[in-house]
Short mmCIF file of C-alpha atoms in Angstrom, two decimals:
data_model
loop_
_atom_site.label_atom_id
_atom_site.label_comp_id
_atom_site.label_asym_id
_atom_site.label_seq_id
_atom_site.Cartn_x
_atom_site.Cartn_y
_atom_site.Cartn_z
CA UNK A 1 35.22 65.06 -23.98
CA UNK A 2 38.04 66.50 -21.89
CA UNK A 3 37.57 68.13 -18.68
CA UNK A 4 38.97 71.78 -18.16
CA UNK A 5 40.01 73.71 -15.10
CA UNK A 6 37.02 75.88 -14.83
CA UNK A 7 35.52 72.10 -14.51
CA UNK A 8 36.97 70.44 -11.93
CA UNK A 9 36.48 73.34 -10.05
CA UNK A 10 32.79 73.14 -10.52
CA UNK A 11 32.37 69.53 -9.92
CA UNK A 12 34.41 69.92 -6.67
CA UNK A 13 32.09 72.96 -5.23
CA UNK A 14 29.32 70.59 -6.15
CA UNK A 15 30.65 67.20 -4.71
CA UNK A 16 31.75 69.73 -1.70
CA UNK A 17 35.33 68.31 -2.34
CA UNK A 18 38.26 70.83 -0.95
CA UNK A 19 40.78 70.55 -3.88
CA UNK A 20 43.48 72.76 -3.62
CA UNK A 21 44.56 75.09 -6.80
CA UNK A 22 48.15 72.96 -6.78
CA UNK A 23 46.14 69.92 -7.04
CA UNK A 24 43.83 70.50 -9.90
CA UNK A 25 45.43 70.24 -12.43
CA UNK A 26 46.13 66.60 -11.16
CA UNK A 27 42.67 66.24 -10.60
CA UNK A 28 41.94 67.14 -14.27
CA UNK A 29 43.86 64.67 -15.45
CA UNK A 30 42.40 61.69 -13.04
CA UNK A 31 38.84 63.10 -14.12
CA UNK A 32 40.09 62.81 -17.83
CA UNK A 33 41.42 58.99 -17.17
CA UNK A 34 37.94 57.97 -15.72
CA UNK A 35 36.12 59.64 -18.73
CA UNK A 36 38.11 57.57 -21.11
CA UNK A 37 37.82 54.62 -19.55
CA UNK A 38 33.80 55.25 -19.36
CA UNK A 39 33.83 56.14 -23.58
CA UNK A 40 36.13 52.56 -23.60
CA UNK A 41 33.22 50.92 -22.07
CA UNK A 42 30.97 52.39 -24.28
CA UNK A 43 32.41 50.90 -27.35
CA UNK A 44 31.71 47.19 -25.71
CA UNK A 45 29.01 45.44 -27.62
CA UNK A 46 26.42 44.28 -24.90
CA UNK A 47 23.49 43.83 -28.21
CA UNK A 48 23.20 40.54 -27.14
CA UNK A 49 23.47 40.44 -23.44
CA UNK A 50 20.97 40.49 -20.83
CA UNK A 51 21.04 43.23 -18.05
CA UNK A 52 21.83 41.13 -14.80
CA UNK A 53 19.30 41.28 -11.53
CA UNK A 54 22.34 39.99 -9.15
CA UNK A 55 25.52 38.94 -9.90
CA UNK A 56 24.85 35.64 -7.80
CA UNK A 57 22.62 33.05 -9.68
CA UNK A 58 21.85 31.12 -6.22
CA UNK A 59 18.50 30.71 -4.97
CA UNK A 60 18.03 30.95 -1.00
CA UNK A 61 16.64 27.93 0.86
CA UNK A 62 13.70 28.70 2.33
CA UNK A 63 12.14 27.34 5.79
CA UNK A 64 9.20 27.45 7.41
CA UNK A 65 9.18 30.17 9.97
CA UNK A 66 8.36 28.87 13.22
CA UNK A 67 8.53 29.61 17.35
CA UNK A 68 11.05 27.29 18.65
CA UNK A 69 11.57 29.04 21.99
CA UNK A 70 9.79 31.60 24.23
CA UNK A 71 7.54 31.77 27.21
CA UNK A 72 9.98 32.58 29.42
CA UNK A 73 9.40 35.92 31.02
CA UNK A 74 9.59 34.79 34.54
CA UNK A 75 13.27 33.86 34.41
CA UNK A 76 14.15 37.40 32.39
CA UNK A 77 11.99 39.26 34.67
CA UNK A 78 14.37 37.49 37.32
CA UNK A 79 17.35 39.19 36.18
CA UNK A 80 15.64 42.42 36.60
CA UNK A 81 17.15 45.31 39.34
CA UNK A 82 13.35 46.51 39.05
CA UNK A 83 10.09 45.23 37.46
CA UNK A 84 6.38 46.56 36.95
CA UNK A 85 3.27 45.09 35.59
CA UNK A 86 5.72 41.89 34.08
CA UNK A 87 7.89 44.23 32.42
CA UNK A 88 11.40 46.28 33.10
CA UNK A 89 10.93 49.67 34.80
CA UNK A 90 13.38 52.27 33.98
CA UNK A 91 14.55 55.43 35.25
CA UNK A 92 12.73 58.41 33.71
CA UNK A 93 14.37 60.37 31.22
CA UNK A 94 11.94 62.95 29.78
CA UNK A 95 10.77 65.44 31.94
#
């Protein structure tokens, strides 16, 4: 399959790509290397090999999920230019 003109400018309008006209025909042939290289890949025999989930074959450790700190509102609050209720008050911003 070779790519024409008439093509690349189509597949530019529809990628909304800006090629120039003195740059298409350079396009067309970059457009033509990619589609060989895709019909080279096509002649690969994969019969016998099975479609990969991830390239890594690692397992992640797990651990348990537990609180290991907290509970300590008082000293955050303390930092605060302004509280309310135990919590930060802020400026309004929607009228």
């Amino acid at each position: 399959m070779a790519i024409d003109n008439e093509t690349v400018k189509r597949v530019a309008f529809l990628s909304r790509l800006k090629i120039e006209d003195s740059k298409i025909e350079a396009a067309k042939e970059e457009f033509n290397k990619i589609l060989n290289w895709v019909e080279e890949l096509n002649e690969v025999n994969t019969d016998e090999v099975e479609p990969l989930i991830s390239v890594n074959e690692t397992t992640l450790r797990l651990r348990e999920d537990k609180v290991t700190d907290g509970n300590y509102q008082e000293a955050i609050l303390a930092n605060a230019p302004d509280k309310e209720y135990d919590y930060f008050a802020v400026p309004k911003v929607v009228e």
